[in-house]
Amino acid sequence: MTNNRLLPYLLIAPATVFLVLLFVVPLVQTIALAFMDNGVASLTNFRKMAGDLNFGLSIGNTFLLVLAVIPLQICMALVMAMMIQKMDKGRDLVLWIWIIPLGISDLAAGLVWLAILQDRGYVNTVLNMLGLVDGPVNWLSYEAPVSLFVGVVLAEVWRATAIVLVILVAGLQLIPKEYGEAAEIFGAGPWTRFRKITLPLLKPSIQSALILRTVLAFEVFAVVYALSGRNFPVLVGEAYAWQHVNQNNGVAAVYAILVMAISLAATVIYIRALRTPPEMQP
Amino acid sequence: MSGIRIDAIEKRFGAARALEQLTLDVEDGEFLALLGPSGCGKTTLLRIIAGLETQTSGRIFIGGRDVSALPPRERGLAMVFQNYAVFPHMTVYENVAFGLRMKGATAAEVNKQVERAAGLLHIEPYLERYPAKLSGGQRQRVAVARALAVQPAVLLMDEPLSNLDALLRLEMRSELKSVLNSSGTTTVYVTHDQTEAMGLADRIAVMHQGVIEQIDRPQALYERPATRFVGGFVGSPPMNFIDMPVKAGLARLGDFTNPVSTGRDTITAGIRAEDIAVVERGGLPFDVMVCEPLGATLLLTGRVAGQLARVAVRPDAVVAPGDRLNLEPSPGRIVWIDPANGKAIGQAA
């Protein structure tokens, strides 16, 4: 009896210990680091962060990136998922090809797009062959903020839309096809069926995808770093720079906490805004 | 005018034929049941009428209009699904109103029709609830109300009662019949339950392996099945089939004889369990194996010359397993079947 009662706790103990050691402890330490200066409680690190030239820029850039990438990814993944849903043959093959980017690390993805977009990259080669540009154009310099931003968005969309797609495809498969058929019988065209039936029933999956993607998007770093270095400052990039370039782990900790706070806030907003009341669940 | 004409409909899935050249007329206002075992093609036929499935060849007319190539929403019909397909994210009111809203009905018209349909199916108290809060029977009512709210010319129903428990099914059955009778809606109703088909339908089409075996009024189907399959599928217990040797135009088994017109030396007698009398002597020898008191009758299962047979006798009859009885079928009610092709003799089938 005693054994049986203890067993569940024993089984979850390794995971719990692991998480406490490698997640909770560093979290507490980070918070301590942020609020300390030379061993004394202080807000110096916060003041340093706020006074930095790149601070406003990195917040602006990160939000701009999230606002551009997330809606684009959700729309694209929705369209792709709906197209896959209509396929009979080759469905799995197409899905498989579409989710290949999932298997690539974000730094590698950034390097792939660097190879495409850098001044001697594929884009310039093609444009040159077509006679559209004379010589290499630097798309990723800080003097070309628009093309730099577009490049980062492209790379992020290419890299991370697949995870949204997988979540939405799984969600679509959970919706019984009779709902769509009933709507069709009772006069709804394809667009109306999508809006009035599919989208509301897919809401829980969209919510999961949004939370996951938004949290990860606020943590965007490697892709941006590969493409632009610090020409396009983002929050996690600044944390990295304060830690390793400026050797100031206090300010780096403040950045880390800021990113966490923003992610938490976004999650809370999504949970509130896209709530499906239990009585409306199938 | 909203009869349905099914003209040489054929459906193939790869090499397999689900439906073979089906032709069928459903009259305006008629209630037709498509009855058959699972896999006989009845649901496929219903879905083709609805436009949810595309026929390989053949045409569908509704009210004289060729709808073969039209999408479901342009066919002017309503449907009740087996698993109800009541939208979980809409209130009962919005579910019932769905078809009307899609047609662009005015708010007043929507309100009027929803109230009428809700009244017919007694779901007024739940109009503001979500379907998850309803029982299976209540959801079924919502699905029917949603279909009736649009006042369809044609109503299609796919095993609508099969997910309900037995008592509720009986209640919904009679209610459906009275609601549909008064609305005069042309109805095609798919079921594998022969009592449901018998009780509800004006006519029943019995389907088997992609073909219609027989279409007729329920009573005619029961009394004069055109094939052995129909006799065995319609009615509970199923019809008895007893093979008898034929000599000189006379079928003979035990002391029972009957003149028959067949060129073969064996014939199958299709006899209903209740069309058999127990007599003092003569007739068919019947060895009782099992007695089942069913309340209204006593059902005996046993063997006639080694062949399985069931006989319904009066509930107060004193019979025990191991008894031998003498059976006298009423000759006029026997269906004589050619054992080679399973078709009834002397019938245009």
XYZ file of C-alpha atoms in Angstrom:
631
model
C 0.000 0.000 0.000
C 2.635 2.507 1.113
C 4.700 1.592 -1.888
C 1.796 2.198 -4.224
C 1.075 5.575 -2.754
C 4.675 6.703 -3.017
C 5.264 5.353 -6.483
C 3.736 8.261 -8.472
C 5.856 10.758 -6.554
C 8.964 8.670 -7.036
C 8.299 8.539 -10.739
C 7.910 12.284 -11.137
C 10.814 13.053 -8.820
C 13.619 12.963 -11.425
C 11.825 15.383 -13.724
C 10.962 17.650 -10.810
C 14.517 17.704 -9.483
C 15.821 18.359 -12.968
C 13.462 21.294 -13.488
C 14.130 22.794 -10.059
C 17.889 22.588 -10.528
C 18.049 23.795 -14.087
C 15.044 26.106 -14.258
C 13.836 27.394 -10.916
C 17.290 27.958 -9.422
C 18.605 29.914 -12.437
C 15.344 31.863 -12.527
C 15.743 32.933 -8.914
C 19.405 33.716 -9.511
C 18.533 35.796 -12.565
C 15.980 37.772 -10.608
C 18.556 38.280 -7.852
C 21.169 39.381 -10.386
C 18.792 41.889 -11.903
C 17.956 43.566 -8.632
C 21.492 43.648 -7.223
C 24.404 45.940 -7.763
C 27.727 44.972 -6.092
C 25.838 42.846 -3.604
C 23.331 45.585 -2.655
C 19.672 45.668 -3.680
C 19.248 48.350 -6.279
C 17.575 49.312 -9.534
C 20.844 50.364 -11.155
C 20.644 47.610 -13.752
C 17.167 48.737 -14.772
C 18.359 52.309 -15.123
C 21.317 51.172 -17.193
C 19.061 49.192 -19.493
C 16.568 52.014 -19.915
C 19.324 54.504 -20.590
C 20.955 52.420 -23.278
C 20.750 53.599 -26.851
C 19.621 50.216 -28.147
C 16.913 49.665 -25.515
C 14.039 51.468 -27.196
C 15.163 50.231 -30.568
C 15.282 46.592 -29.475
C 11.816 46.764 -27.886
C 10.426 48.419 -31.006
C 12.115 45.949 -33.339
C 11.040 42.903 -31.347
C 7.388 44.003 -31.245
C 7.487 44.994 -34.913
C 8.840 41.567 -35.767
C 6.219 39.783 -33.651
C 3.426 41.885 -35.175
C 4.629 41.163 -38.702
C 5.590 37.507 -38.334
C 2.816 36.029 -36.168
C -0.247 37.137 -38.193
C 1.537 36.169 -41.408
C 2.389 32.746 -40.029
C -1.102 32.089 -38.685
C -2.700 33.087 -42.019
C -0.233 31.069 -44.075
C -0.510 28.017 -41.831
C -4.333 28.241 -41.966
C -4.305 28.360 -45.757
C -1.788 25.521 -45.958
C -3.692 23.392 -43.430
C -6.979 23.911 -45.303
C -5.304 22.956 -48.586
C -3.816 19.806 -47.058
C -7.216 18.942 -45.621
C -8.714 18.883 -49.110
C -6.058 16.561 -50.488
C -6.631 12.852 -51.015
C -3.428 11.413 -52.338
C 0.044 12.609 -51.417
C -1.250 14.424 -48.370
C 1.374 12.980 -46.047
C 4.178 13.655 -48.507
C 3.239 17.327 -48.862
C 2.885 17.711 -45.103
C 6.241 16.075 -44.636
C 7.935 18.449 -47.077
C 6.246 21.477 -45.566
C 7.468 20.711 -42.075
C 11.115 20.104 -43.006
C 12.158 23.521 -41.588
C 11.062 22.214 -38.171
C 14.138 20.024 -38.148
C 16.563 22.853 -38.743
C 18.084 24.859 -35.905
C 17.357 28.575 -35.965
C 21.018 29.502 -36.377
C 21.278 27.188 -39.397
C 18.092 28.706 -40.769
C 19.588 32.160 -40.334
C 22.723 31.070 -42.197
C 20.627 29.630 -45.026
C 18.930 32.970 -45.503
C 22.240 34.763 -45.148
C 23.531 32.711 -48.083
C 20.473 33.788 -50.053
C 20.398 37.452 -49.118
C 24.020 38.546 -48.559
C 25.704 40.829 -51.121
C 27.214 37.883 -53.030
C 24.214 35.653 -52.323
C 21.701 33.888 -54.544
C 19.223 36.757 -54.756
C 21.801 39.179 -56.050
C 23.151 36.589 -58.497
C 19.702 36.051 -59.960
C 18.862 39.760 -60.044
C 22.193 40.426 -61.701
C 21.586 37.746 -64.337
C 18.197 39.298 -65.081
C 19.907 42.666 -65.388
C 17.814 44.186 -62.599
C 20.791 45.334 -60.510
C 24.361 46.387 -61.318
C 26.724 44.608 -59.004
C 25.980 43.385 -55.479
C 23.355 45.177 -53.389
C 23.684 45.021 -49.633
C 20.161 44.061 -48.554
C 21.137 43.429 -44.945
C 22.991 46.598 -43.981
C 21.759 49.018 -41.354
C 21.454 51.565 -44.148
C 18.720 49.442 -45.691
C 16.425 48.893 -42.678
C 13.393 47.912 -44.760
C 15.093 45.147 -46.710
C 16.885 44.012 -43.562
C 13.525 43.773 -41.759
C 11.918 41.980 -44.699
C 14.846 39.551 -44.775
C 14.460 38.743 -41.065
C 10.676 38.315 -41.465
C 11.182 35.998 -44.457
C 13.650 33.840 -42.570
C 11.431 33.657 -39.486
C 8.350 32.811 -41.537
C 10.227 30.144 -43.451
C 11.686 28.658 -40.291
C 8.779 28.661 -37.875
C 5.510 28.468 -39.827
C 5.725 24.678 -39.836
C 5.084 24.347 -36.103
C 1.911 26.432 -36.487
C 0.932 24.270 -39.449
C 1.380 21.056 -37.476
C -0.769 22.341 -34.621
C -3.518 23.535 -36.981
C -3.525 20.341 -39.059
C -3.899 18.322 -35.871
C -6.711 20.645 -34.781
C -8.518 20.387 -38.114
C -8.432 16.613 -37.963
C -10.287 16.766 -34.657
C -13.262 18.547 -36.244
C -15.778 15.933 -37.471
C -16.471 16.429 -41.151
C -20.235 16.303 -40.546
C -20.176 19.865 -39.213
C -18.918 21.162 -42.542
C -21.304 18.906 -44.431
C -24.276 20.048 -42.360
C -23.336 23.676 -42.964
C -23.019 22.948 -46.679
C -26.447 21.305 -46.813
C -28.003 24.260 -45.013
C -26.675 26.721 -47.552
C -23.211 27.839 -46.452
C -20.643 28.416 -49.198
C -16.946 27.594 -48.714
C -15.999 30.961 -47.219
C -18.970 31.008 -44.843
C -18.215 27.442 -43.758
C -14.640 28.468 -43.028
C -15.682 31.536 -41.050
C -18.708 30.181 -39.193
C -17.730 26.560 -38.614
C -14.053 25.773 -39.119
C -12.543 28.872 -37.547
C -14.624 28.836 -34.324
C -14.070 25.100 -33.873
C -10.356 25.529 -34.517
C -10.055 28.267 -31.903
C -8.392 26.105 -29.216
C -5.689 25.024 -31.675
C -5.184 28.585 -32.897
C -4.805 29.656 -29.285
C -2.111 27.024 -28.631
C -0.268 27.939 -31.816
C -0.426 31.645 -30.999
C 0.904 31.212 -27.466
C 3.726 28.945 -28.557
C 4.745 31.050 -31.523
C 4.459 34.405 -29.772
C 6.558 33.312 -26.799
C 9.190 32.005 -29.189
C 8.998 35.101 -31.358
C 9.727 37.383 -28.409
C 12.814 35.241 -27.852
C 13.946 35.635 -31.464
C 17.706 35.870 -31.655
C 19.764 33.434 -33.724
C 18.116 34.189 -37.071
C 18.428 37.922 -36.498
C 22.008 37.581 -35.302
C 23.015 35.507 -38.336
C 21.463 37.952 -40.792
C 22.290 41.311 -39.248
C 24.630 41.007 -36.310
C 23.568 43.967 -34.156
C 22.290 46.045 -37.068
C 18.776 45.007 -36.093
C 18.776 44.985 -32.280
C 16.213 42.725 -30.576
C 15.649 42.083 -26.851
C 17.373 38.715 -26.514
C 20.195 39.958 -28.742
C 20.753 42.820 -26.294
C 20.771 40.400 -23.371
C 23.421 38.414 -25.226
C 25.459 41.530 -25.974
C 25.339 42.783 -22.354
C 26.365 39.364 -21.104
C 29.174 38.600 -23.520
C 30.297 41.877 -25.068
C 29.774 44.326 -22.203
C 30.396 41.596 -19.560
C 27.541 42.980 -17.464
C 25.374 40.079 -16.388
C 23.167 42.328 -14.244
C 21.749 44.209 -17.233
C 21.587 40.977 -19.225
C 19.440 39.533 -16.407
C 17.121 42.527 -16.556
C 16.649 41.966 -20.296
C 15.911 38.303 -19.653
C 13.280 39.209 -17.066
C 11.765 41.763 -19.411
C 11.409 39.131 -22.152
C 9.821 36.739 -19.677
C 7.369 39.390 -18.468
C 6.343 40.269 -22.011
C 5.864 36.575 -22.908
C 3.770 35.972 -19.806
C 1.637 39.009 -20.552
C 1.076 37.853 -24.133
C 0.104 34.387 -22.922
C -2.385 35.785 -20.435
C -3.906 37.979 -23.143
C -4.300 35.009 -25.509
C -5.808 32.806 -22.815
C -8.331 35.512 -21.939
C -9.134 36.650 -25.463
C -9.448 33.220 -27.090
C -11.136 31.384 -24.271
C -13.591 28.676 -25.307
C -16.177 28.258 -22.538
C -16.626 24.592 -21.572
C -20.254 24.556 -22.701
C -19.173 25.541 -26.218
C -16.670 22.716 -26.530
C -17.748 19.768 -28.610
C -43.843 19.517 -56.408
C -40.745 17.977 -54.956
C -40.567 14.335 -55.801
C -37.140 12.784 -56.238
C -36.138 10.855 -59.314
C -33.015 8.744 -59.108
C -32.063 7.811 -62.637
C -29.562 4.988 -63.233
C -27.255 6.083 -60.438
C -24.039 4.145 -60.238
C -21.183 4.593 -57.781
C -17.831 2.920 -57.971
C -14.967 3.186 -55.496
C -12.055 2.069 -57.620
C -12.985 -1.379 -58.842
C -15.630 -1.913 -56.169
C -19.221 -1.099 -57.071
C -21.105 0.490 -54.211
C -24.258 1.140 -56.225
C -25.324 -0.561 -59.415
C -27.568 1.328 -61.835
C -30.181 2.367 -59.283
C -33.431 3.816 -60.492
C -36.011 4.957 -58.005
C -38.876 7.431 -57.770
C -39.922 9.083 -54.548
C -43.262 10.816 -54.866
C -43.979 14.294 -53.614
C -44.708 14.133 -49.886
C -43.805 10.476 -49.636
C -41.803 8.942 -46.798
C -39.394 6.426 -48.286
C -37.096 4.290 -46.145
C -33.861 2.903 -47.524
C -33.430 -0.285 -45.541
C -30.498 -2.645 -45.604
C -27.587 -4.096 -43.675
C -24.442 -2.025 -43.210
C -22.397 -1.771 -46.382
C -25.397 -2.188 -48.688
C -24.948 1.295 -50.169
C -27.945 3.019 -48.579
C -25.949 5.807 -46.955
C -23.925 6.278 -50.147
C -27.176 6.701 -52.089
C -28.463 9.233 -49.548
C -25.223 11.197 -49.722
C -25.419 11.220 -53.498
C -28.958 12.624 -53.314
C -27.638 15.256 -50.895
C -24.693 16.071 -53.150
C -22.121 15.229 -50.473
C -20.900 12.394 -52.655
C -20.576 12.385 -56.434
C -22.100 9.574 -58.464
C -19.968 7.819 -61.056
C -22.851 8.023 -63.525
C -26.571 8.675 -63.554
C -28.717 11.662 -62.653
C -30.737 12.990 -59.732
C -33.874 15.098 -60.192
C -35.574 16.956 -57.365
C -38.945 18.462 -58.185
C -38.251 17.822 -61.864
C -35.002 19.825 -61.756
C -31.751 18.086 -62.654
C -29.559 18.652 -59.590
C -26.892 16.088 -60.506
C -24.139 18.671 -60.845
C -25.311 21.148 -58.201
C -23.563 21.593 -54.843
C -25.624 20.511 -51.792
C -26.625 24.062 -50.871
C -28.363 24.580 -54.214
C -30.421 21.399 -54.095
C -33.101 22.734 -51.763
C -32.956 20.022 -49.160
C -32.275 19.514 -45.493
C -30.557 16.647 -43.736
C -30.370 15.038 -40.322
C -27.084 13.305 -39.640
C -26.495 10.107 -37.702
C -24.314 11.828 -35.118
C -26.588 14.910 -35.220
C -23.820 17.324 -36.344
C -25.329 20.034 -34.155
C -22.822 22.902 -34.087
C -21.233 22.913 -30.606
C -20.238 26.582 -30.692
C -23.743 27.889 -31.331
C -26.763 28.002 -29.055
C -29.702 25.763 -29.866
C -31.475 28.836 -31.240
C -28.592 29.657 -33.590
C -28.386 26.025 -34.661
C -32.041 25.931 -35.619
C -31.730 29.358 -37.238
C -28.618 28.424 -39.241
C -30.304 27.435 -42.502
C -32.605 30.459 -42.396
C -29.716 32.841 -41.799
C -27.831 31.320 -44.722
C -30.848 32.046 -46.901
C -30.794 35.647 -45.726
C -34.171 35.490 -43.994
C -35.265 38.574 -42.060
C -34.938 38.583 -38.277
C -38.707 38.311 -37.910
C -38.886 35.370 -40.297
C -35.990 33.617 -38.510
C -37.688 34.103 -35.179
C -41.027 32.828 -36.448
C -39.599 29.690 -38.062
C -37.278 28.863 -35.158
C -40.201 29.104 -32.767
C -42.371 26.941 -34.999
C -39.712 24.246 -35.385
C -38.784 24.399 -31.695
C -42.453 23.999 -30.826
C -42.862 20.976 -33.074
C -39.976 19.223 -31.375
C -40.553 20.548 -27.858
C -37.143 22.169 -27.456
C -38.330 25.667 -26.508
C -36.847 25.427 -22.992
C -33.339 24.845 -24.353
C -33.135 27.505 -27.045
C -30.500 29.577 -25.248
C -28.384 26.588 -24.195
C -25.344 25.139 -25.912
C -25.611 21.581 -27.304
C -22.968 20.229 -24.895
C -25.511 20.776 -22.111
C -28.130 18.610 -23.840
C -28.756 14.868 -23.784
C -28.481 12.757 -26.927
C -32.236 12.770 -27.425
C -32.423 16.546 -27.058
C -29.578 17.038 -29.546
C -31.418 14.799 -31.960
C -34.470 17.036 -31.624
C -32.316 20.085 -32.320
C -30.968 18.430 -35.468
C -34.496 17.676 -36.686
C -35.712 21.162 -35.772
C -32.794 22.690 -37.699
C -33.860 20.673 -40.731
C -37.558 21.517 -40.440
C -36.960 25.224 -39.787
C -36.008 25.812 -43.420
C -39.259 24.150 -44.543
C -37.372 21.949 -46.973
C -38.986 20.387 -50.005
C -36.925 17.286 -49.350
C -35.677 15.934 -46.037
C -32.890 13.378 -45.873
C -32.263 11.411 -42.693
C -29.267 9.172 -42.108
C -29.970 6.692 -39.280
C -31.172 9.577 -37.120
C -32.338 7.415 -34.228
C -29.527 4.882 -34.070
C -27.629 6.679 -31.315
C -30.625 6.815 -28.976
C -31.550 4.223 -26.387
C -34.427 1.872 -27.175
C -37.174 3.671 -25.269
C -36.237 7.107 -26.582
C -36.032 5.688 -30.083
C -39.619 4.459 -29.885
C -40.790 7.838 -28.602
C -38.897 9.826 -31.258
C -40.145 7.478 -33.962
C -43.795 8.180 -33.379
C -43.095 11.859 -32.898
C -41.157 12.055 -36.165
C -43.975 10.347 -37.968
C -46.602 12.779 -36.746
C -44.399 15.838 -37.386
C -43.516 14.753 -40.907
C -47.066 13.677 -41.710
C -48.371 17.131 -40.946
C -45.613 18.929 -42.857
C -45.966 16.752 -45.962
C -42.234 16.822 -46.585
C -40.774 14.354 -49.078
C -38.501 12.254 -46.889
C -35.773 9.728 -47.592
C -34.813 7.885 -44.451
C -31.835 5.563 -44.182
C -31.948 2.826 -41.566
C -30.740 -0.683 -40.885
C -33.543 -1.214 -38.365
C -36.459 -2.907 -40.062
C -38.984 -2.061 -37.328
C -38.088 1.621 -37.753
C -38.594 1.377 -41.504
C -41.846 -0.548 -41.121
C -43.215 1.892 -38.591
C -42.302 5.114 -40.347
C -42.301 4.639 -44.072
C -44.972 4.857 -46.747
C -42.738 2.652 -48.846
C -39.534 0.777 -48.116
C -36.704 0.122 -50.551
C -34.724 -2.862 -49.324
C -31.114 -2.640 -50.472
C -28.539 -5.386 -50.600
C -25.037 -5.226 -52.078
C -25.668 -2.054 -54.029
C -28.967 -3.029 -55.615
C -32.580 -2.494 -54.594
C -34.077 -5.904 -53.913
C -37.659 -4.702 -53.561
C -39.670 -1.520 -53.142
C -43.119 -1.741 -51.672
C -45.445 -0.722 -48.871
C -44.282 -2.120 -45.499
C -47.106 -4.648 -45.186
C -46.707 -5.929 -48.742
C -42.973 -6.239 -48.206
C -43.604 -8.227 -45.070
C -46.223 -10.516 -46.549
C -44.915 -10.973 -50.076
C -41.115 -10.565 -50.055
C -39.741 -10.689 -53.583
C -36.536 -12.409 -52.552
C -35.240 -14.637 -49.814
C -33.033 -11.773 -48.629
C -36.019 -9.458 -48.108
C -37.948 -12.153 -46.245
C -34.987 -12.788 -43.994
C -34.233 -9.102 -43.371
C -37.724 -7.703 -42.859
C -39.690 -8.887 -39.860
C -38.641 -10.161 -36.465
C -38.166 -13.075 -36.142
C -37.017 -13.419 -39.755
C -39.053 -15.509 -42.153
C -38.502 -19.280 -41.966
C -37.020 -20.887 -45.068
C -37.705 -24.587 -45.353
C -36.484 -26.564 -48.319
C -38.967 -29.150 -49.597
C -38.530 -31.799 -52.272
C -40.887 -31.482 -55.265
C -42.398 -34.449 -57.059
C -44.992 -34.236 -59.821
C -45.824 -30.597 -59.082
C -46.249 -31.285 -55.374
C -43.977 -30.023 -52.596
C -43.909 -32.530 -49.806
C -42.280 -32.586 -46.377
C -43.467 -34.861 -43.617
C -47.243 -35.055 -43.990
C -47.446 -31.582 -45.482
C -48.114 -31.258 -49.200
C -48.803 -28.294 -51.430
C -49.063 -27.934 -55.225
C -46.275 -25.737 -56.638
C -45.322 -24.606 -60.130
C -41.610 -25.185 -60.556
C -39.427 -27.207 -62.840
C -36.913 -27.918 -60.086
C -36.883 -30.833 -57.689
C -36.518 -28.673 -54.591
C -38.354 -25.540 -53.551
C -37.990 -23.230 -50.539
C -41.075 -22.372 -48.544
C -40.894 -18.949 -46.907
C -43.182 -19.018 -43.884
C -43.679 -16.357 -41.215
C -43.490 -17.568 -37.620
C -47.049 -16.450 -36.920
C -48.533 -18.055 -40.045
C -48.152 -21.522 -38.583
C -50.762 -23.410 -36.595
C -50.020 -26.291 -34.254
C -52.265 -29.240 -35.155
C -53.028 -32.619 -33.602
C -51.566 -34.742 -36.372
C -50.109 -34.454 -39.878
C -48.285 -31.371 -41.191
C -44.601 -30.639 -40.616
C -42.787 -32.410 -37.780
C -41.154 -29.805 -35.535
C -38.643 -30.634 -32.778
C -38.636 -27.890 -30.163
C -35.193 -26.789 -28.958
C -35.769 -23.447 -27.216
C -38.858 -21.686 -25.823
C -38.795 -17.897 -25.403
C -41.799 -16.259 -23.741
C -42.036 -12.807 -25.367
C -45.171 -11.686 -23.580
C -47.512 -11.370 -26.523
C -46.398 -14.698 -27.971
C -44.319 -17.706 -27.081
C -41.482 -18.048 -29.583
C -40.334 -21.586 -30.281
C -37.052 -22.352 -32.004
C -36.507 -25.825 -33.345
C -35.968 -27.981 -36.394
C -38.159 -29.144 -39.238
C -36.461 -32.089 -40.924
C -33.112 -30.785 -39.716
C -33.793 -27.190 -40.862
C -33.934 -24.295 -38.397
C -37.403 -22.816 -37.909
C -39.172 -20.441 -35.534
C -42.824 -20.594 -34.629
C -44.873 -18.074 -32.676
C -47.613 -19.708 -30.623
C -50.071 -18.452 -28.020
C -48.305 -17.329 -24.846
C -50.208 -19.819 -22.715
C -49.295 -22.868 -24.831
C -47.681 -25.658 -22.846
C -44.533 -26.597 -24.727
C -41.108 -27.720 -23.516
C -37.788 -28.264 -25.278
C -37.616 -31.780 -26.686
C -41.345 -31.857 -27.605
C -42.348 -32.785 -31.111
C -45.177 -30.689 -32.573
C -47.103 -30.946 -35.812
C -47.173 -27.691 -37.773
C -49.676 -26.626 -40.391
C -48.660 -23.453 -42.311
C -51.538 -21.477 -43.829
C -51.052 -22.265 -47.506
C -52.136 -18.870 -48.825
C -49.427 -17.094 -46.856
C -46.478 -19.213 -47.908
C -43.979 -17.498 -50.223
C -42.483 -20.055 -52.593
C -38.873 -19.284 -53.453
C -36.667 -20.727 -56.161
C -33.635 -21.986 -54.209
C -31.342 -21.444 -57.200
C -31.718 -17.652 -57.431
C -33.459 -16.758 -54.173
C -36.392 -15.129 -56.016
C -40.014 -15.620 -55.126
C -41.999 -17.644 -57.672
C -45.012 -16.141 -59.363
C -44.046 -12.549 -58.604
C -42.820 -9.833 -60.860
C -39.593 -9.090 -59.052
